[in-house]
């Protein structure tokens, strides 16, 4: 499944870079081979994802975007620490995390490995994986990939970063982000719907994340408004924990954290909209 999009020339993600990933790295900086940076129980996600026991988080190496403020940049952009693994190794990791009590398996930055993750999830389920699979994505995903993941992913943590092509080009290197991400989010909502909880833990559904960036409050308002108008009843996670990283120190707006005024302006906006979900503090 999805392999027709990967070889001989990769078009798995909206970058459509056409790399022959058997021989070369694509714009996502990866070959057609799984690469992970780390895995562990993670307690910093939204409450229904981390719960008490933690989310079984697996950080995949590389990324199909190029955010200049990426807080995972050693993994996503520089790939300074990663290891190449086989699908069976990933299956073992998933089963180990389940054994350690993880509430779910949480693939972080999965878009460029979607085809290999489907293979791994299939095998893991046949070997006893019972906990939900979380797809933690920038939403820079093709709609057809999201529909192909229907039977393998249970919960989406999908970003909506920008509503503006000039901004997405400047900050993340892609000018079609809004067009692509909004289609992908609609596909996630169409296939998984609103969040379903069991004992406070997410079993299925979509949480839309938005990271508030300093100096870009209007972008945040437009993103939150789009979510409200287009994904009725969806849970929203508004994140204020931005700190400068990677290339952000030389950017005029991104070299600082969110100000108290910006924080309260967005909180007021969320209250007026009546969005439900989670507020993640600094
Ligand atoms: S997944 Fe990677 S190699 Fe494939 S189109 Fe996207 S950036 Fe290019």
XYZ file of C-alpha atoms and ligand atoms in Angstrom:
290
model
C 0.000 0.000 0.000
C 1.253 3.491 -0.944
C 4.409 1.977 -2.407
C 3.245 3.148 -5.847
C 3.839 6.674 -4.531
C 7.374 5.945 -3.349
C 9.169 4.212 -6.174
C 10.734 4.608 -8.599
C 10.356 8.347 -7.968
C 8.952 9.419 -4.638
C 5.722 11.448 -4.615
C 4.575 10.246 -1.202
C 4.203 13.736 0.216
C 3.108 17.050 -1.309
C 6.678 18.034 -2.055
C 6.588 15.535 -4.952
C 10.373 15.778 -5.104
C 10.773 12.676 -7.257
C 13.818 11.310 -5.449
C 14.847 7.731 -6.085
C 14.942 6.889 -2.381
C 16.713 3.569 -2.992
C 19.800 5.595 -3.948
C 19.300 9.149 -2.724
C 17.726 11.089 0.094
C 14.593 13.065 -0.779
C 13.826 16.593 0.361
C 12.683 14.919 3.596
C 16.337 13.902 4.045
C 15.592 10.189 4.143
C 16.031 7.074 2.051
C 13.372 4.421 1.659
C 14.432 2.968 4.983
C 13.126 3.664 8.474
C 15.228 5.995 10.575
C 14.374 6.864 14.152
C 15.978 9.230 16.642
C 14.527 7.866 19.876
C 11.544 6.271 21.565
C 10.225 6.545 25.106
C 7.219 7.186 27.299
C 6.358 10.857 26.915
C 4.324 12.855 29.420
C 4.151 16.255 27.708
C 1.370 15.672 25.178
C -2.280 16.644 25.679
C -3.889 14.924 28.721
C -5.882 12.342 26.683
C -2.695 11.371 24.843
C -0.167 11.232 27.710
C -2.590 10.128 30.443
C -0.909 8.852 33.595
C 1.289 6.227 32.006
C 2.667 8.273 29.121
C 2.450 8.186 25.361
C 4.683 5.657 23.592
C 6.436 8.232 21.470
C 8.649 7.281 18.544
C 10.586 10.169 16.992
C 11.196 9.559 13.305
C 14.210 11.211 11.690
C 13.918 13.742 8.851
C 10.932 15.883 7.868
C 9.223 16.951 4.652
C 9.051 20.578 5.838
C 11.854 22.958 6.755
C 10.641 25.122 9.638
C 13.304 27.627 10.583
C 12.193 27.505 14.230
C 11.904 23.708 14.511
C 12.277 22.662 18.132
C 13.211 19.129 17.055
C 15.738 20.396 14.499
C 18.595 18.057 15.508
C 16.290 15.168 14.528
C 14.224 16.666 11.716
C 16.664 18.931 9.902
C 20.238 18.097 10.904
C 19.662 14.411 11.541
C 22.531 14.564 13.989
C 21.461 11.475 15.905
C 19.452 8.704 14.318
C 19.611 5.026 13.626
C 18.418 3.062 10.681
C 16.096 0.219 11.616
C 14.161 -2.567 9.949
C 10.382 -2.839 10.065
C 10.665 -5.763 12.519
C 12.730 -3.568 14.867
C 9.991 -0.959 14.826
C 7.420 -3.659 15.595
C 9.515 -4.742 18.606
C 9.716 -1.127 19.812
C 5.932 -0.719 19.555
C 5.313 -3.919 21.501
C 7.905 -2.933 24.138
C 6.242 0.455 24.643
C 2.885 -1.278 25.026
C 4.413 -3.615 27.619
C 5.766 -0.602 29.531
C 2.196 0.672 29.894
C 2.027 3.287 27.119
C -1.496 4.484 26.393
C -0.718 4.612 22.683
C 1.992 4.496 20.020
C 2.731 8.063 18.953
C 4.615 8.491 15.662
C 6.163 11.966 15.572
C 6.848 13.456 12.093
C 5.651 10.358 10.240
C 4.621 11.744 6.814
C 7.673 10.668 4.803
C 7.524 7.117 6.201
C 3.756 6.520 5.925
C 4.164 3.480 3.653
C 6.618 1.756 6.005
C 4.566 2.587 9.094
C 1.548 0.843 7.564
C 3.654 -2.318 7.177
C 4.923 -2.067 10.762
C 1.456 -1.410 12.252
C -0.011 -4.390 10.345
C 2.637 -6.742 11.746
C 2.460 -5.249 15.246
C -1.314 -5.762 15.345
C -0.889 -9.372 14.253
C 1.552 -9.795 17.152
C -0.753 -8.316 19.790
C -0.582 -4.512 19.555
C -3.848 -3.345 21.092
C -3.252 0.293 22.052
C -4.240 3.115 19.657
C -1.841 4.445 17.048
C -1.368 8.234 17.034
C -0.180 10.061 13.914
C 1.519 13.254 15.095
C 1.883 15.286 11.939
C 2.452 18.774 10.521
C -0.547 17.935 8.275
C 1.652 18.508 5.239
C 0.228 15.218 3.980
C -1.536 14.133 0.837
C -5.235 13.419 1.220
C -4.815 10.030 -0.446
C -2.221 9.074 2.168
C -4.591 10.005 5.001
C -7.328 7.874 3.421
C -4.859 4.984 3.039
C -4.073 5.212 6.763
C -7.743 4.793 7.690
C -7.420 1.252 9.053
C -4.026 1.779 10.708
C -4.201 5.101 12.554
C -6.667 5.734 15.369
C -5.895 9.260 16.537
C -4.505 12.247 14.666
C -2.569 15.068 16.271
C -2.635 17.282 13.201
C -1.152 20.781 13.088
C -2.598 23.802 11.387
C 0.444 26.097 11.338
C -0.342 28.815 8.790
C -3.139 30.263 6.727
C -0.890 32.250 4.421
C 1.324 31.029 1.582
C 3.911 33.804 1.918
C 4.325 33.022 5.598
C 4.517 29.257 5.136
C 7.148 29.738 2.422
C 9.203 32.076 4.583
C 9.042 30.034 7.780
C 8.737 26.454 6.542
C 9.886 26.429 2.909
C 6.537 25.401 1.353
C 4.055 27.800 -0.180
C 1.088 25.417 -0.491
C 0.891 24.526 3.214
C -2.601 25.930 3.898
C -4.151 24.338 0.820
C -2.541 20.958 1.563
C -2.987 20.919 5.348
C -6.645 21.936 5.291
C -7.432 19.106 2.838
C -5.457 16.663 4.996
C -7.202 17.800 8.198
C -10.604 17.391 6.556
C -9.592 13.855 5.525
C -8.459 13.111 9.105
C -11.791 14.396 10.439
C -13.705 12.499 7.780
C -12.028 9.193 8.633
C -11.708 9.478 12.432
C -14.153 12.178 13.518
C -14.286 13.868 16.888
C -12.207 12.642 19.771
C -13.521 9.540 21.528
C -12.245 8.973 25.058
C -12.267 5.907 27.278
C -11.391 6.580 30.911
C -10.004 9.947 29.815
C -7.670 8.467 27.191
C -8.047 9.063 23.444
C -9.177 5.992 21.552
C -10.026 7.600 18.224
C -10.421 10.976 16.563
C -8.665 14.207 15.739
C -7.010 16.896 17.840
C -5.918 19.921 15.805
C -2.823 21.628 17.146
C -1.817 25.217 16.612
C 1.481 26.631 17.861
C 1.196 30.369 18.483
C 4.226 32.157 17.042
C 5.443 35.516 18.414
C 4.570 38.415 16.146
C 2.081 36.356 14.112
C -1.092 36.708 16.158
C -3.296 37.392 13.119
C -2.115 34.120 11.589
C -3.150 32.317 14.786
C -6.590 33.921 14.771
C -7.173 32.966 11.142
C -6.050 29.382 11.805
C -8.298 29.040 14.867
C -11.225 30.529 12.955
C -10.705 28.111 10.055
C -10.713 25.176 12.469
C -13.899 26.373 14.140
C -15.722 26.907 10.852
C -14.551 23.804 9.011
C -14.136 21.058 11.605
C -17.219 21.513 13.812
C -16.824 20.221 17.342
C -13.211 19.177 16.909
C -10.815 19.398 19.874
C -8.201 22.127 19.481
C -4.867 22.278 21.237
C -3.521 25.826 21.397
C 0.163 25.745 22.203
C 2.021 28.666 23.756
C 5.285 26.913 24.507
C 7.216 28.425 21.600
C 10.869 29.194 22.281
C 13.478 30.238 19.711
C 15.517 27.395 18.258
C 17.509 26.499 15.150
C 17.494 29.505 12.748
C 14.911 31.526 14.698
C 17.480 33.586 16.596
C 18.184 35.671 13.516
C 14.501 36.215 12.648
C 13.052 39.614 13.657
C 9.908 38.149 15.307
C 10.835 34.588 16.147
C 13.824 35.350 18.353
C 11.646 35.744 21.464
C 8.894 33.907 23.319
C 5.205 34.867 23.242
C 4.479 38.069 25.191
C 1.764 38.181 27.905
C -0.296 40.507 25.663
C -0.150 38.013 22.797
C -1.063 35.196 25.147
C -4.153 36.945 26.508
C -5.237 38.135 23.068
C -5.336 34.547 21.812
C -6.985 33.228 24.975
C -9.717 35.881 24.596
C -10.118 34.959 20.932
C -10.450 31.246 21.751
C -13.062 32.066 24.403
C -15.081 34.180 21.990
C -14.922 31.406 19.379
C -16.001 28.896 22.015
C -13.425 26.353 20.826
C -13.039 23.314 23.056
C -9.823 21.533 23.777
C -6.545 22.179 25.502
C -4.347 25.148 26.267
C -0.677 24.215 26.515
C 1.287 26.697 28.586
C 4.932 27.654 28.424
S 8.419 11.862 1.118
Fe 10.477 12.732 0.902
S 11.274 11.848 -0.976
Fe 9.051 11.560 -0.994
S 8.199 13.328 -2.109
Fe 8.208 13.829 0.074
S 10.158 14.898 0.388
Fe 10.336 13.811 -1.543
